[in-house]
Short mmCIF file of the C-alpha atoms (twelve columns), coordinates in Angstrom:
data_MODEL
# 
_entry.id   MODEL 
# 
loop_
_atom_site.group_PDB 
_atom_site.id 
_atom_site.type_symbol 
_atom_site.label_atom_id 
_atom_site.label_alt_id 
_atom_site.label_comp_id 
_atom_site.label_asym_id 
_atom_site.label_seq_id 
_atom_site.Cartn_x 
_atom_site.Cartn_y 
_atom_site.Cartn_z 
_atom_site.pdbx_PDB_model_num 
ATOM 1  C CA . MET A 1  -20.430 -13.647 -17.203 1 
ATOM 2  C CA . PHE A 2  -18.978 -15.330 -14.166 1 
ATOM 3  C CA . PHE A 3  -15.631 -17.078 -14.342 1 
ATOM 4  C CA . VAL A 4  -14.460 -19.919 -12.149 1 
ATOM 5  C CA . ALA A 5  -10.901 -21.197 -12.543 1 
ATOM 6  C CA . GLY A 6  -10.547 -19.227 -15.770 1 
ATOM 7  C CA . THR A 7  -13.564 -20.642 -17.569 1 
ATOM 8  C CA . GLY A 8  -16.959 -19.050 -18.179 1 
ATOM 9  C CA . ASP A 9  -19.415 -20.340 -15.616 1 
ATOM 10 C CA . GLY A 10 -22.606 -18.728 -16.873 1 
ATOM 11 C CA . ARG A 11 -24.334 -15.408 -17.094 1 
ATOM 12 C CA . LYS A 12 -26.594 -13.493 -14.799 1 
ATOM 13 C CA . GLY A 13 -28.724 -10.566 -15.752 1 
ATOM 14 C CA . TRP A 14 -30.334 -7.832  -13.729 1 
ATOM 15 C CA . VAL A 15 -32.999 -5.280  -14.409 1 
ATOM 16 C CA . VAL A 16 -32.259 -1.951  -12.785 1 
ATOM 17 C CA . ASP A 17 -35.129 0.328   -11.880 1 
ATOM 18 C CA . ARG A 18 -33.750 3.850   -11.861 1 
ATOM 19 C CA . VAL A 19 -35.520 5.509   -8.957  1 
ATOM 20 C CA . GLU A 20 -32.827 8.147   -8.502  1 
ATOM 21 C CA . GLU A 21 -31.324 10.390  -11.150 1 
ATOM 22 C CA . LEU A 22 -27.877 8.860   -11.479 1 
ATOM 23 C CA . ASP A 23 -25.425 9.145   -14.325 1 
ATOM 24 C CA . ARG A 24 -23.863 5.963   -15.677 1 
ATOM 25 C CA . PRO A 25 -20.738 5.948   -13.427 1 
ATOM 26 C CA . GLN A 26 -22.925 6.527   -10.340 1 
ATOM 27 C CA . LEU A 27 -25.295 3.761   -11.436 1 
ATOM 28 C CA . VAL A 28 -22.360 1.356   -11.884 1 
ATOM 29 C CA . ALA A 29 -21.034 2.183   -8.405  1 
ATOM 30 C CA . SER A 30 -24.471 1.779   -6.837  1 
ATOM 31 C CA . PHE A 31 -25.036 -1.540  -8.598  1 
ATOM 32 C CA . VAL A 32 -21.630 -2.958  -7.621  1 
ATOM 33 C CA . ARG A 33 -22.194 -1.970  -3.978  1 
ATOM 34 C CA . GLU A 34 -25.647 -3.568  -3.913  1 
ATOM 35 C CA . LEU A 35 -24.452 -6.740  -5.656  1 
ATOM 36 C CA . TYR A 36 -21.457 -7.345  -3.423  1 
ATOM 37 C CA . MET A 37 -23.264 -6.509  -0.184  1 
ATOM 38 C CA . GLU A 38 -25.288 -9.648  -0.897  1 
ATOM 39 C CA . GLN A 39 -22.489 -11.811 -2.330  1 
ATOM 40 C CA . GLU A 40 -20.037 -13.637 -0.132  1 
ATOM 41 C CA . ASP A 41 -17.503 -14.276 -2.889  1 
ATOM 42 C CA . VAL A 42 -15.830 -11.231 -4.385  1 
ATOM 43 C CA . PRO A 43 -13.583 -11.931 -7.393  1 
ATOM 44 C CA . PRO A 44 -10.129 -10.383 -7.747  1 
ATOM 45 C CA . ARG A 45 -11.244 -8.532  -10.886 1 
ATOM 46 C CA . VAL A 46 -14.643 -6.949  -11.479 1 
ATOM 47 C CA . LEU A 47 -15.449 -5.854  -15.028 1 
ATOM 48 C CA . VAL A 48 -17.727 -2.836  -15.359 1 
ATOM 49 C CA . PRO A 49 -18.953 -0.912  -18.418 1 
ATOM 50 C CA . GLU A 50 -17.543 2.357   -17.060 1 
ATOM 51 C CA . LEU A 51 -15.380 3.193   -14.051 1 
ATOM 52 C CA . PRO A 52 -17.194 5.101   -11.323 1 
ATOM 53 C CA . GLU A 53 -15.629 8.295   -9.980  1 
ATOM 54 C CA . ASP A 54 -14.875 6.594   -6.668  1 
ATOM 55 C CA . ALA A 55 -13.400 3.442   -8.264  1 
ATOM 56 C CA . ASP A 56 -10.423 3.415   -5.870  1 
ATOM 57 C CA . VAL A 57 -12.701 3.633   -2.801  1 
ATOM 58 C CA . LEU A 58 -15.025 0.977   -4.212  1 
ATOM 59 C CA . ALA A 59 -12.082 -1.328  -5.015  1 
ATOM 60 C CA . ALA A 60 -10.744 -0.879  -1.463  1 
ATOM 61 C CA . TRP A 61 -14.155 -1.755  0.010   1 
ATOM 62 C CA . LEU A 62 -14.403 -4.830  -2.228  1 
ATOM 63 C CA . GLY A 63 -10.859 -5.773  -1.210  1 
ATOM 64 C CA . GLU A 64 -11.840 -5.649  2.465   1 
ATOM 65 C CA . ARG A 65 -14.804 -7.934  1.755   1 
ATOM 66 C CA . ARG A 66 -12.621 -10.275 -0.294  1 
ATOM 67 C CA . GLY A 67 -9.626  -10.256 2.023   1 
ATOM 68 C CA . GLY A 68 -7.303  -9.344  -0.851  1 
ATOM 69 C CA . PRO A 69 -6.876  -6.818  -3.629  1 
ATOM 70 C CA . VAL A 70 -9.689  -6.220  -6.114  1 
ATOM 71 C CA . GLU A 71 -9.335  -4.449  -9.457  1 
ATOM 72 C CA . LEU A 72 -12.215 -2.674  -11.169 1 
ATOM 73 C CA . ALA A 73 -11.659 -2.707  -14.923 1 
ATOM 74 C CA . VAL A 74 -13.408 -1.802  -18.152 1 
ATOM 75 C CA . PRO A 75 -13.022 -4.563  -20.746 1 
ATOM 76 C CA . SER A 76 -11.121 -3.485  -23.828 1 
ATOM 77 C CA . GLY A 77 -12.614 -4.066  -27.234 1 
ATOM 78 C CA . GLY A 78 -11.035 -7.142  -28.721 1 
ATOM 79 C CA . PRO A 79 -11.744 -9.194  -31.821 1 
ATOM 80 C CA . SER A 80 -15.087 -10.371 -30.409 1 
ATOM 81 C CA . ALA A 81 -16.239 -6.872  -29.415 1 
ATOM 82 C CA . SER A 82 -19.279 -5.661  -31.301 1 
# 
């Protein structure tokens, strides 16, 4: 889901073809890099299903692209979590 000014702005989905043998954290890191190489707007907070091992390096790179700090976070299970 994408948020603009604090409200949900829609959803986007991707199909990932796993050509390489990557574990889930590596796949998340690879996907985030690919996505934000193509995107001009980087949000201040990026939610991921699992933090990659190099989350601090990835957040720093995203921060450079954004021009400000970026936090990578795993959403916590709340009342609407299934």
